Amino acid sequence: MKTQTTPQGLTLVLGGTGKTGRRVADRLKAAGHEVRIGSRGSVPSFDWHNEQGWEACLDGASAAYINYAPDLAMPGATDAIAAFVELAKRAGVKRLVLLSGRGEAEAQACERIVQASGLEWTIVRASWFNQNFSEGAFIDMVLNGTITLPAGDQVEPFVDVDDIADVAVAAFTEDHHNGEIYEVSGPRLMSLTDVAADLSQATGREIAYVNVPHDGFVAEVEKSGAPKDVVWMLDYLFSTVLDGRNAHLTDGVQRALGRAPKDFADYARDVAATGVWETAQ
């Protein structure tokens, strides 16, 4: 029989105001768990670039959701994860859930740190989120009706952030996920042409995909005034991760939750109903 457990103390959710962290925190709170948000704006404040605040955030925590921003592939991420895990262990944390990246050697190096910690652990590997088009860097493209990205015809099994959050929460609340690596994906391989078609269907207006040169795209992101780490991340994701290495479906959502992952078309329909993509007439 699978055992439902309630962590003693509280769960620290790093990135608790972001796409996945906010959903993890909300789900845990709704289930009656004590949660502390770890973000720059929280009290106590958590900043990956300032270890001085980490101890206060970990005080009394029995579990932690590790979400490194903007990406585990960033230079310095491995050292930061190692330092955080060591401090978490000394603080009495018992269980870690790491949000990792599919097909990223640097992310897998961070996974090994968590695995070697001696603590209970679960790893959730994900790549491109559905929500990038509604809560992330690409929402303005959807609003403007043209998705201009340097992706060619490459396909990707976009995964829904709600599925990621559900897997993470299961890992915190059910013992049988300990020691598991869940590589999660959506149910379909999709090109950005497919994405644009689903968005067009959901919004009732034409949204096109236009492939653009990689260097020109990065230059435009820089020109827009985006933070350097965001520029670096987008450059890395389009030049390295979106090269076909993740162009296959995985069963992580099914294994963890016993159900199929959410399809992009269903995501698009649900988001369209909220009015997020409605443009001024």
PDB file of C-alpha atoms in Angstrom, residues 125-250:
ATOM      1  CA  ARG A 125      13.439  16.769 -14.967  1.00  0.00           C
ATOM      2  CA  ALA A 126      11.613  19.137 -17.284  1.00  0.00           C
ATOM      3  CA  SER A 127      12.382  21.229 -20.327  1.00  0.00           C
ATOM      4  CA  TRP A 128      10.133  23.682 -22.201  1.00  0.00           C
ATOM      5  CA  PHE A 129       6.996  24.768 -20.312  1.00  0.00           C
ATOM      6  CA  ASN A 130       3.590  25.347 -21.882  1.00  0.00           C
ATOM      7  CA  GLN A 131       3.321  28.382 -19.618  1.00  0.00           C
ATOM      8  CA  ASN A 132       6.232  30.134 -21.361  1.00  0.00           C
ATOM      9  CA  PHE A 133       3.532  31.312 -23.768  1.00  0.00           C
ATOM     10  CA  SER A 134       1.213  32.697 -21.086  1.00  0.00           C
ATOM     11  CA  GLU A 135       3.354  33.589 -18.076  1.00  0.00           C
ATOM     12  CA  GLY A 136       6.854  33.762 -19.477  1.00  0.00           C
ATOM     13  CA  ALA A 137       9.078  35.319 -22.085  1.00  0.00           C
ATOM     14  CA  PHE A 138       6.834  34.568 -25.059  1.00  0.00           C
ATOM     15  CA  ILE A 139       3.455  35.957 -23.971  1.00  0.00           C
ATOM     16  CA  ASP A 140       3.994  39.234 -25.830  1.00  0.00           C
ATOM     17  CA  MET A 141       4.618  37.278 -29.032  1.00  0.00           C
ATOM     18  CA  VAL A 142       1.274  35.538 -28.617  1.00  0.00           C
ATOM     19  CA  LEU A 143      -0.435  38.878 -27.978  1.00  0.00           C
ATOM     20  CA  ASN A 144       1.209  40.357 -31.080  1.00  0.00           C
ATOM     21  CA  GLY A 145       0.194  37.374 -33.211  1.00  0.00           C
ATOM     22  CA  THR A 146       3.683  36.289 -34.302  1.00  0.00           C
ATOM     23  CA  ILE A 147       5.994  33.876 -32.487  1.00  0.00           C
ATOM     24  CA  THR A 148       9.468  34.862 -33.678  1.00  0.00           C
ATOM     25  CA  LEU A 149      11.975  32.347 -32.329  1.00  0.00           C
ATOM     26  CA  PRO A 150      15.112  30.593 -33.655  1.00  0.00           C
ATOM     27  CA  ALA A 151      13.742  27.048 -33.406  1.00  0.00           C
ATOM     28  CA  GLY A 152      13.465  25.929 -37.025  1.00  0.00           C
ATOM     29  CA  ASP A 153      11.339  22.805 -37.355  1.00  0.00           C
ATOM     30  CA  GLN A 154      12.677  21.217 -34.182  1.00  0.00           C
ATOM     31  CA  VAL A 155      10.084  19.389 -32.092  1.00  0.00           C
ATOM     32  CA  GLU A 156       9.714  19.422 -28.324  1.00  0.00           C
ATOM     33  CA  PRO A 157       7.249  17.701 -25.955  1.00  0.00           C
ATOM     34  CA  PHE A 158       6.177  20.858 -24.120  1.00  0.00           C
ATOM     35  CA  VAL A 159       5.168  20.057 -20.531  1.00  0.00           C
ATOM     36  CA  ASP A 160       2.533  21.755 -18.433  1.00  0.00           C
ATOM     37  CA  VAL A 161       3.687  23.437 -15.236  1.00  0.00           C
ATOM     38  CA  ASP A 162       0.627  22.136 -13.394  1.00  0.00           C
ATOM     39  CA  ASP A 163       1.853  18.601 -14.076  1.00  0.00           C
ATOM     40  CA  ILE A 164       5.313  19.493 -12.760  1.00  0.00           C
ATOM     41  CA  ALA A 165       3.764  20.920  -9.596  1.00  0.00           C
ATOM     42  CA  ASP A 166       1.584  17.856  -9.095  1.00  0.00           C
ATOM     43  CA  VAL A 167       4.617  15.569  -9.358  1.00  0.00           C
ATOM     44  CA  ALA A 168       6.595  17.702  -6.904  1.00  0.00           C
ATOM     45  CA  VAL A 169       3.756  17.764  -4.376  1.00  0.00           C
ATOM     46  CA  ALA A 170       3.357  14.004  -4.649  1.00  0.00           C
ATOM     47  CA  ALA A 171       7.071  13.681  -3.903  1.00  0.00           C
ATOM     48  CA  PHE A 172       6.651  15.752  -0.736  1.00  0.00           C
ATOM     49  CA  THR A 173       3.554  13.939   0.494  1.00  0.00           C
ATOM     50  CA  GLU A 174       4.099  10.295  -0.533  1.00  0.00           C
ATOM     51  CA  ASP A 175       7.082   8.221   0.568  1.00  0.00           C
ATOM     52  CA  HIS A 176       7.267   5.965  -2.468  1.00  0.00           C
ATOM     53  CA  HIS A 177       8.692   8.752  -4.649  1.00  0.00           C
ATOM     54  CA  ASN A 178      11.926   8.845  -2.668  1.00  0.00           C
ATOM     55  CA  GLY A 179      14.920   8.022  -4.862  1.00  0.00           C
ATOM     56  CA  GLU A 180      12.970   8.491  -8.103  1.00  0.00           C
ATOM     57  CA  ILE A 181      13.961  10.547 -11.151  1.00  0.00           C
ATOM     58  CA  TYR A 182      10.852  11.643 -13.023  1.00  0.00           C
ATOM     59  CA  GLU A 183      11.622  12.931 -16.496  1.00  0.00           C
ATOM     60  CA  VAL A 184       8.424  14.695 -17.475  1.00  0.00           C
ATOM     61  CA  SER A 185       7.055  15.705 -20.844  1.00  0.00           C
ATOM     62  CA  GLY A 186       3.766  16.453 -22.505  1.00  0.00           C
ATOM     63  CA  PRO A 187       1.965  13.798 -24.587  1.00  0.00           C
ATOM     64  CA  ARG A 188       2.968  15.165 -28.045  1.00  0.00           C
ATOM     65  CA  LEU A 189       6.072  16.187 -29.925  1.00  0.00           C
ATOM     66  CA  MET A 190       5.340  19.664 -31.260  1.00  0.00           C
ATOM     67  CA  SER A 191       7.096  22.152 -33.493  1.00  0.00           C
ATOM     68  CA  LEU A 192       6.467  25.840 -32.949  1.00  0.00           C
ATOM     69  CA  THR A 193       4.290  25.693 -36.061  1.00  0.00           C
ATOM     70  CA  ASP A 194       2.121  23.204 -34.158  1.00  0.00           C
ATOM     71  CA  VAL A 195       2.162  25.469 -31.102  1.00  0.00           C
ATOM     72  CA  ALA A 196       1.036  28.441 -33.184  1.00  0.00           C
ATOM     73  CA  ALA A 197      -1.787  26.368 -34.689  1.00  0.00           C
ATOM     74  CA  ASP A 198      -3.073  25.325 -31.253  1.00  0.00           C
ATOM     75  CA  LEU A 199      -2.853  28.901 -29.988  1.00  0.00           C
ATOM     76  CA  SER A 200      -4.729  30.137 -33.065  1.00  0.00           C
ATOM     77  CA  GLN A 201      -7.472  27.586 -32.466  1.00  0.00           C
ATOM     78  CA  ALA A 202      -7.749  28.505 -28.781  1.00  0.00           C
ATOM     79  CA  THR A 203      -7.732  32.287 -29.226  1.00  0.00           C
ATOM     80  CA  GLY A 204      -9.819  32.470 -32.383  1.00  0.00           C
ATOM     81  CA  ARG A 205      -7.263  34.649 -34.164  1.00  0.00           C
ATOM     82  CA  GLU A 206      -4.309  33.890 -36.368  1.00  0.00           C
ATOM     83  CA  ILE A 207      -1.008  33.383 -34.596  1.00  0.00           C
ATOM     84  CA  ALA A 208       1.948  32.591 -36.841  1.00  0.00           C
ATOM     85  CA  TYR A 209       5.366  31.138 -36.189  1.00  0.00           C
ATOM     86  CA  VAL A 210       8.317  32.794 -37.930  1.00  0.00           C
ATOM     87  CA  ASN A 211      11.749  31.210 -37.659  1.00  0.00           C
ATOM     88  CA  VAL A 212      14.493  33.805 -37.140  1.00  0.00           C
ATOM     89  CA  PRO A 213      18.317  33.557 -37.072  1.00  0.00           C
ATOM     90  CA  HIS A 214      19.692  32.684 -33.649  1.00  0.00           C
ATOM     91  CA  ASP A 215      22.228  35.515 -33.402  1.00  0.00           C
ATOM     92  CA  GLY A 216      19.669  38.094 -34.460  1.00  0.00           C
ATOM     93  CA  PHE A 217      17.206  36.808 -31.873  1.00  0.00           C
ATOM     94  CA  VAL A 218      19.764  37.055 -29.055  1.00  0.00           C
ATOM     95  CA  ALA A 219      20.742  40.547 -30.182  1.00  0.00           C
ATOM     96  CA  GLU A 220      17.106  41.652 -30.065  1.00  0.00           C
ATOM     97  CA  VAL A 221      16.685  40.209 -26.565  1.00  0.00           C
ATOM     98  CA  GLU A 222      19.765  42.136 -25.445  1.00  0.00           C
ATOM     99  CA  LYS A 223      18.459  45.292 -27.094  1.00  0.00           C
ATOM    100  CA  SER A 224      15.155  44.922 -25.241  1.00  0.00           C
ATOM    101  CA  GLY A 225      16.966  45.462 -21.959  1.00  0.00           C
ATOM    102  CA  ALA A 226      16.461  41.942 -20.642  1.00  0.00           C
ATOM    103  CA  PRO A 227      18.670  40.989 -17.685  1.00  0.00           C
ATOM    104  CA  LYS A 228      21.982  39.360 -18.607  1.00  0.00           C
ATOM    105  CA  ASP A 229      21.036  36.041 -17.040  1.00  0.00           C
ATOM    106  CA  VAL A 230      17.833  35.920 -19.104  1.00  0.00           C
ATOM    107  CA  VAL A 231      19.790  36.676 -22.279  1.00  0.00           C
ATOM    108  CA  TRP A 232      22.263  33.932 -21.388  1.00  0.00           C
ATOM    109  CA  MET A 233      19.502  31.430 -20.645  1.00  0.00           C
ATOM    110  CA  LEU A 234      17.622  32.028 -23.900  1.00  0.00           C
ATOM    111  CA  ASP A 235      20.867  31.837 -25.861  1.00  0.00           C
ATOM    112  CA  TYR A 236      21.726  28.547 -24.146  1.00  0.00           C
ATOM    113  CA  LEU A 237      18.279  27.016 -24.497  1.00  0.00           C
ATOM    114  CA  PHE A 238      17.959  27.737 -28.212  1.00  0.00           C
ATOM    115  CA  SER A 239      21.556  26.951 -29.135  1.00  0.00           C
ATOM    116  CA  THR A 240      22.071  23.884 -26.948  1.00  0.00           C
ATOM    117  CA  VAL A 241      18.967  22.290 -25.466  1.00  0.00           C
ATOM    118  CA  LEU A 242      16.664  22.683 -28.484  1.00  0.00           C
ATOM    119  CA  ASP A 243      18.845  20.548 -30.755  1.00  0.00           C
ATOM    120  CA  GLY A 244      16.744  17.390 -30.781  1.00  0.00           C
ATOM    121  CA  ARG A 245      18.151  15.853 -27.612  1.00  0.00           C
ATOM    122  CA  ASN A 246      14.756  16.057 -25.918  1.00  0.00           C
ATOM    123  CA  ALA A 247      12.675  15.208 -28.981  1.00  0.00           C
ATOM    124  CA  HIS A 248      11.119  12.142 -27.397  1.00  0.00           C
ATOM    125  CA  LEU A 249       8.244  11.547 -25.015  1.00  0.00           C
ATOM    126  CA  THR A 250       8.785  10.405 -21.444  1.00  0.00           C
TER     127      THR A 250
END
